[in-house]
């Protein structure tokens, strides 16, 4: 069995390219060229150089000794939070801006929910001198002001979206509309392993740098490439697939993806697509999504804006169906507790998304010799509002 995308963009029954006819030209151009560009030497060199000198890679693999003592096992943190702009998202936007330049595009569009992907996109547009337009739901614009201001300072235009619930899903629809009306000069930088083929594969390959580094870093520290467990949170699934990528064919490594249970799976306020979703089409690909009996997309909820998505990347739907990856879920409360535990044991304040992966440490009993790697996808600066409420309650 293979876990790679097939020539039509499918992972088993999931994936593909379900797009309006008006988008065929743009998507087809990307489909026919992305793989060749990724293997061009000039692309690879430029990508590597920017990852190192601009984003700060390789990110450290840190042995968390107090946390390891507490959970009685060997816990490592892959420090994606130390990247420029504070998360793994910059790996993808650097790769895609280089791709856009190779394709001769001069105008960049993106969607954003919490604003992290918007900031990472505005950053690489400034770096490259390309025009940047970021679509963001009106509700998100209002609740994520610091990121809106960062995007503006970086020279991007932030367009508030008033349709639907005025959140991420609506911003994505608006970005797609923009792309349709600018087929010649515009590249759409999608922020996760979602969207029509080739985006899920393109983003996964750009993020696979995380597991590429992990292999040699673990060999240095543990004398072996493969850990016993890898844990990562899953919104669309890009940081998770990035750290799983080079281990998927090694069945000795237990891979665990962690979704947001929000206020609880039964409450109607969650974003646990693997548990609650069914097959359907969202934003150009067939995958699992949270929908009602009429196929209307259900509004997702999580305390963490980055996990608050009603679908999941098609590769994860497939890895779930085949059983290669286990998916668990964690409530808001459990994630908050895990964030405070890490802050006080290791002096690292994680993003709320990342805290979901950390919370799984409470739910599995490890052996003392087990080597566990957690993808520390981002830092918690942006989440101090939510953390402040907890501090005030102490
Ligand atoms: C955006 C984000 C996520 C969720 O996106 P994935 O594509 O699932 O990785 C997770 N962690 C952080 C810090 C983020 O900014």
XYZ file of C-alpha atoms and ligand atoms in Angstrom:
409
model
C 0.000 0.000 0.000
C 1.131 3.544 -0.692
C 0.192 6.705 1.143
C 1.301 8.966 -1.690
C -1.186 10.838 -3.828
C -2.050 9.171 -7.176
C -1.846 10.937 -10.556
C -5.442 12.161 -10.257
C -4.846 13.651 -6.825
C -6.468 10.891 -4.765
C -5.562 9.127 -1.539
C -7.878 6.134 -1.863
C -11.371 7.610 -2.195
C -10.309 11.001 -0.779
C -8.830 14.050 -2.466
C -9.300 14.922 -6.131
C -10.110 18.276 -7.599
C -13.745 19.367 -7.333
C -13.638 22.845 -8.774
C -15.825 25.119 -10.889
C -14.931 25.090 -14.580
C -13.716 28.682 -14.309
C -10.804 27.484 -12.146
C -9.624 24.682 -14.419
C -6.907 26.723 -16.084
C -5.275 27.877 -12.850
C -5.468 24.510 -11.122
C -4.409 22.572 -14.186
C -1.326 24.800 -14.606
C -0.312 24.103 -11.019
C -1.078 20.371 -11.319
C 1.068 19.960 -14.397
C 4.050 21.949 -13.078
C 4.335 21.712 -9.290
C 6.137 18.393 -9.088
C 8.800 19.352 -11.636
C 9.374 22.708 -9.960
C 9.750 21.043 -6.545
C 12.572 18.906 -7.908
C 14.375 21.680 -9.827
C 17.772 22.338 -8.339
C 17.316 26.122 -8.310
C 14.044 25.735 -6.394
C 15.553 23.315 -3.896
C 18.564 25.542 -3.245
C 16.524 28.698 -2.784
C 14.014 26.914 -0.540
C 16.765 25.478 1.628
C 18.565 28.807 1.906
C 15.452 30.707 2.970
C 14.432 27.999 5.441
C 17.862 28.286 7.050
C 18.689 31.983 6.904
C 15.216 33.500 6.997
C 12.974 31.089 8.926
C 15.735 29.837 11.247
C 15.828 26.140 10.392
C 16.672 23.521 11.387
C 14.392 23.960 14.367
C 15.834 22.344 17.513
C 14.785 18.918 18.744
C 14.613 19.545 22.465
C 14.686 16.800 25.118
C 12.112 17.924 27.703
C 13.628 16.438 30.840
C 11.202 17.658 33.484
C 8.202 16.725 31.349
C 9.827 13.323 30.708
C 10.248 12.796 34.440
C 6.630 13.717 35.050
C 5.246 11.322 32.422
C 7.952 8.655 32.990
C 9.165 8.331 29.399
C 11.510 10.128 26.966
C 9.770 13.190 25.523
C 11.192 15.388 22.781
C 9.703 18.603 21.418
C 10.244 19.540 17.768
C 10.459 23.306 18.123
C 8.454 24.676 15.180
C 7.453 27.499 17.528
C 10.962 28.917 17.067
C 10.421 29.561 13.363
C 10.118 33.143 12.111
C 6.466 34.248 12.567
C 6.009 31.670 15.326
C 4.860 28.425 13.732
C 5.374 25.809 11.015
C 3.236 27.852 8.592
C 6.260 29.740 7.233
C 7.690 26.474 5.752
C 4.721 26.308 3.396
C 4.501 29.994 2.511
C 8.215 30.205 1.667
C 7.852 27.196 -0.642
C 4.713 28.525 -2.301
C 6.050 32.041 -2.889
C 9.023 30.502 -4.707
C 6.588 28.371 -6.712
C 4.528 31.471 -7.586
C 7.634 33.230 -8.878
C 8.565 30.203 -11.013
C 5.054 30.313 -12.481
C 5.500 34.014 -13.287
C 2.749 35.186 -10.914
C 2.846 38.715 -9.512
C -0.199 38.790 -7.238
C -0.745 36.571 -4.168
C -4.031 35.810 -2.434
C -4.654 33.836 0.754
C -7.396 33.024 3.248
C -6.888 33.176 6.967
C -8.865 32.356 10.115
C -6.856 33.252 13.196
C -4.495 35.236 11.021
C -1.402 33.023 11.413
C -1.403 31.917 7.786
C -2.234 35.476 6.702
C 0.790 36.817 8.569
C 3.068 34.077 7.169
C 1.830 34.889 3.652
C 2.148 38.679 4.078
C 5.688 38.052 5.348
C 6.889 36.151 2.274
C 5.138 38.617 -0.048
C 7.079 41.458 1.555
C 10.225 39.360 1.227
C 9.569 38.871 -2.485
C 8.047 42.233 -3.350
C 4.742 40.698 -4.496
C 1.266 42.157 -4.010
C -0.653 40.411 -1.198
C -4.412 40.250 -0.568
C -5.678 38.303 2.448
C -9.342 37.350 2.816
C -10.551 37.116 6.392
C -14.070 36.754 7.831
C -15.365 39.978 9.411
C -15.778 38.208 12.788
C -12.156 37.033 12.686
C -10.933 40.502 11.671
C -12.516 41.854 14.797
C -11.278 39.164 17.211
C -7.730 38.857 15.796
C -6.679 42.510 15.680
C -2.947 41.985 16.442
C -2.554 39.741 13.383
C -4.606 42.110 11.204
C -2.263 44.924 12.202
C 0.809 42.781 11.467
C -0.469 41.970 7.974
C -1.100 45.648 7.299
C 2.320 46.643 8.587
C 3.817 44.037 6.244
C 2.075 45.764 3.362
C -0.792 43.328 2.739
C -4.372 44.304 2.012
C -6.795 42.608 4.423
C -10.277 42.165 2.955
C -13.036 41.520 5.524
C -15.623 38.963 4.314
C -19.261 39.569 5.229
C -20.891 36.427 3.801
C -21.973 33.341 5.794
C -20.717 33.164 9.355
C -17.942 35.605 8.479
C -15.201 33.143 9.479
C -12.579 30.906 7.804
C -14.898 28.908 5.529
C -16.350 32.123 4.086
C -12.901 33.687 3.656
C -11.860 30.580 1.674
C -14.885 30.900 -0.623
C -14.024 34.537 -1.252
C -10.379 33.733 -2.046
C -11.546 31.124 -4.580
C -13.844 33.739 -6.179
C -10.914 36.139 -6.466
C -8.776 33.446 -8.110
C -11.487 32.779 -10.680
C -11.513 36.431 -11.709
C -7.698 36.699 -11.887
C -6.629 33.535 -13.729
C -3.477 35.032 -15.292
C -1.396 36.820 -12.712
C -2.523 35.360 -9.358
C -1.309 32.469 -7.193
C -3.480 31.296 -4.300
C -1.391 30.247 -1.267
C -3.510 27.747 0.667
C -2.448 27.374 4.303
C -2.891 23.656 4.984
C -3.121 20.229 3.290
C -6.626 21.037 2.055
C -8.126 22.271 -1.222
C -8.093 20.743 -4.712
C -5.190 18.639 -6.003
C -2.274 19.456 -6.027
C -2.457 21.562 -2.841
C -2.650 18.692 -0.295
C 0.414 17.041 -1.818
C 2.257 20.317 -2.441
C 1.813 21.528 1.139
C 2.657 18.090 2.599
C 5.912 17.963 0.636
C 6.901 21.476 1.710
C 6.140 20.658 5.364
C 7.954 17.298 5.175
C 11.154 19.213 6.019
C 10.055 18.723 9.642
C 10.413 14.921 9.583
C 13.441 15.159 7.318
C 15.270 16.984 10.108
C 13.779 14.821 12.827
C 15.438 11.705 11.379
C 19.019 12.967 11.745
C 18.307 14.815 14.969
C 16.992 11.653 16.630
C 19.892 9.632 15.273
C 22.236 12.107 16.972
C 20.387 12.099 20.277
C 19.000 8.559 20.547
C 21.110 6.596 18.084
C 18.044 5.739 15.993
C 15.999 7.531 13.356
C 12.576 6.391 14.460
C 10.784 7.270 17.692
C 8.097 5.064 19.232
C 5.391 7.738 19.028
C 4.823 10.993 17.174
C 2.034 13.319 18.343
C 0.710 16.339 16.445
C -2.434 18.447 16.450
C -4.680 18.422 13.377
C -6.635 21.391 12.043
C -6.323 20.941 8.286
C -3.390 18.668 9.056
C -0.232 20.321 7.669
C 2.022 20.280 10.726
C 0.922 16.697 11.433
C 1.635 15.386 7.935
C 4.935 17.286 7.942
C 6.202 15.430 10.990
C 4.619 12.082 9.987
C 5.804 12.205 6.370
C 9.041 10.198 6.428
C 7.709 7.716 8.988
C 4.439 6.738 7.339
C 5.918 3.612 5.757
C 7.579 2.580 9.035
C 4.833 0.806 10.947
C 6.969 0.593 14.097
C 6.289 4.289 14.668
C 2.937 4.977 16.234
C 1.474 8.140 14.690
C -1.216 10.052 16.567
C -3.165 13.056 15.285
C -5.102 15.150 17.782
C -8.275 17.065 17.004
C -10.246 19.610 18.990
C -13.187 18.196 20.953
C -14.117 21.765 21.954
C -16.633 21.665 24.789
C -17.086 17.908 24.246
C -18.032 15.654 21.312
C -21.695 15.451 22.333
C -22.227 19.170 22.923
C -22.488 20.391 19.327
C -19.461 22.615 19.995
C -16.435 20.812 18.607
C -14.194 20.417 15.571
C -13.468 16.671 15.805
C -13.949 15.826 12.135
C -12.586 12.274 12.390
C -15.117 11.350 15.055
C -18.102 13.323 13.797
C -17.497 13.722 10.067
C -18.708 11.824 7.013
C -17.470 11.847 3.396
C -18.314 14.894 1.328
C -16.766 17.666 -0.727
C -15.405 20.858 0.808
C -13.156 23.513 -0.734
C -12.314 21.436 -3.771
C -11.603 17.996 -2.351
C -13.465 14.922 -1.205
C -12.731 14.259 2.442
C -14.382 13.854 5.829
C -16.354 16.844 7.002
C -18.867 17.809 9.641
C -22.243 18.125 7.924
C -25.943 17.675 8.653
C -28.240 15.183 6.913
C -28.799 17.623 4.044
C -25.054 18.036 3.475
C -24.984 21.516 5.008
C -21.622 22.175 6.643
C -21.859 22.411 10.427
C -20.222 25.316 12.179
C -17.096 24.033 13.955
C -16.013 25.227 17.385
C -12.734 25.123 19.314
C -11.040 27.437 21.788
C -8.136 27.383 19.340
C -8.807 29.252 16.100
C -6.302 27.140 14.164
C -8.199 23.885 14.788
C -11.612 25.384 14.144
C -12.177 23.874 10.651
C -15.141 21.660 9.614
C -13.049 19.455 7.286
C -9.635 17.805 7.345
C -6.972 17.221 4.684
C -7.836 14.242 2.425
C -4.578 12.484 3.274
C -5.687 12.355 6.922
C -9.132 11.014 5.969
C -7.248 8.223 4.183
C -4.730 7.592 6.988
C -7.693 7.382 9.360
C -9.626 4.973 7.131
C -6.610 2.677 6.691
C -5.818 2.830 10.401
C -2.198 3.902 9.802
C -2.692 6.963 12.010
C -4.796 7.046 15.185
C -6.815 10.183 15.789
C -7.747 11.270 19.280
C -9.500 14.373 20.533
C -8.981 16.764 23.393
C -11.333 19.324 24.980
C -10.682 23.041 25.473
C -10.174 22.439 29.181
C -7.681 19.599 28.687
C -5.719 21.714 26.207
C -5.580 24.669 28.604
C -4.269 22.425 31.385
C -1.592 21.014 29.088
C -0.485 24.530 28.060
C -0.022 25.546 31.698
C 1.815 22.335 32.530
C 4.330 22.883 29.698
C 4.774 26.548 30.610
C 5.577 25.691 34.227
C 7.648 22.561 33.637
C 9.709 23.644 30.655
C 9.379 27.416 30.411
C 7.715 27.164 27.003
C 4.310 28.752 26.321
C 2.757 26.766 23.462
C 0.038 27.791 20.998
C -3.414 26.541 21.982
C -3.447 24.296 18.904
C -0.222 22.632 20.024
C -1.567 22.239 23.556
C -4.076 19.716 22.158
C -1.219 17.417 21.143
C 0.445 17.852 24.561
C -2.785 16.912 26.353
C -2.616 13.395 24.905
C 0.305 12.698 27.262
C -2.375 12.394 29.969
C -4.288 9.759 28.002
C -1.668 7.184 27.064
C 0.470 5.098 29.385
C 3.997 5.009 28.011
C 6.884 2.707 28.897
C 9.966 4.315 30.442
C 12.098 3.562 27.400
C 9.542 4.950 24.907
C 10.761 7.848 22.793
C 7.939 10.288 22.106
C 8.182 13.283 19.774
C 5.609 16.055 19.950
C 5.381 18.592 17.173
C 5.420 21.931 18.970
C 3.657 23.593 16.043
C 3.579 27.155 17.385
C 4.155 29.600 20.203
C 1.494 30.943 22.513
C 1.891 34.718 22.231
C -1.276 34.984 20.152
C -3.243 33.040 22.780
C -2.460 35.153 25.825
C -6.076 36.380 25.841
C -7.398 32.871 26.507
C -4.553 32.121 28.928
C -5.160 35.380 30.810
C -8.705 34.270 31.668
C -7.277 31.122 33.272
C -4.629 33.053 35.189
C -7.312 35.391 36.543
C -9.252 32.336 37.799
C -6.313 30.861 39.698
C -2.569 26.885 11.873
C -1.992 26.162 13.003
C -2.306 24.800 13.260
C -3.309 24.029 12.460
O -3.011 23.852 11.116
P -2.492 22.459 10.538
O -2.569 22.645 9.074
O -3.402 21.393 11.032
O -1.108 22.273 11.025
C -1.667 24.174 14.326
N -0.799 24.822 15.122
C -0.480 26.124 14.912
C 0.481 26.786 15.827
C -1.073 26.841 13.864
O -0.762 28.133 13.676
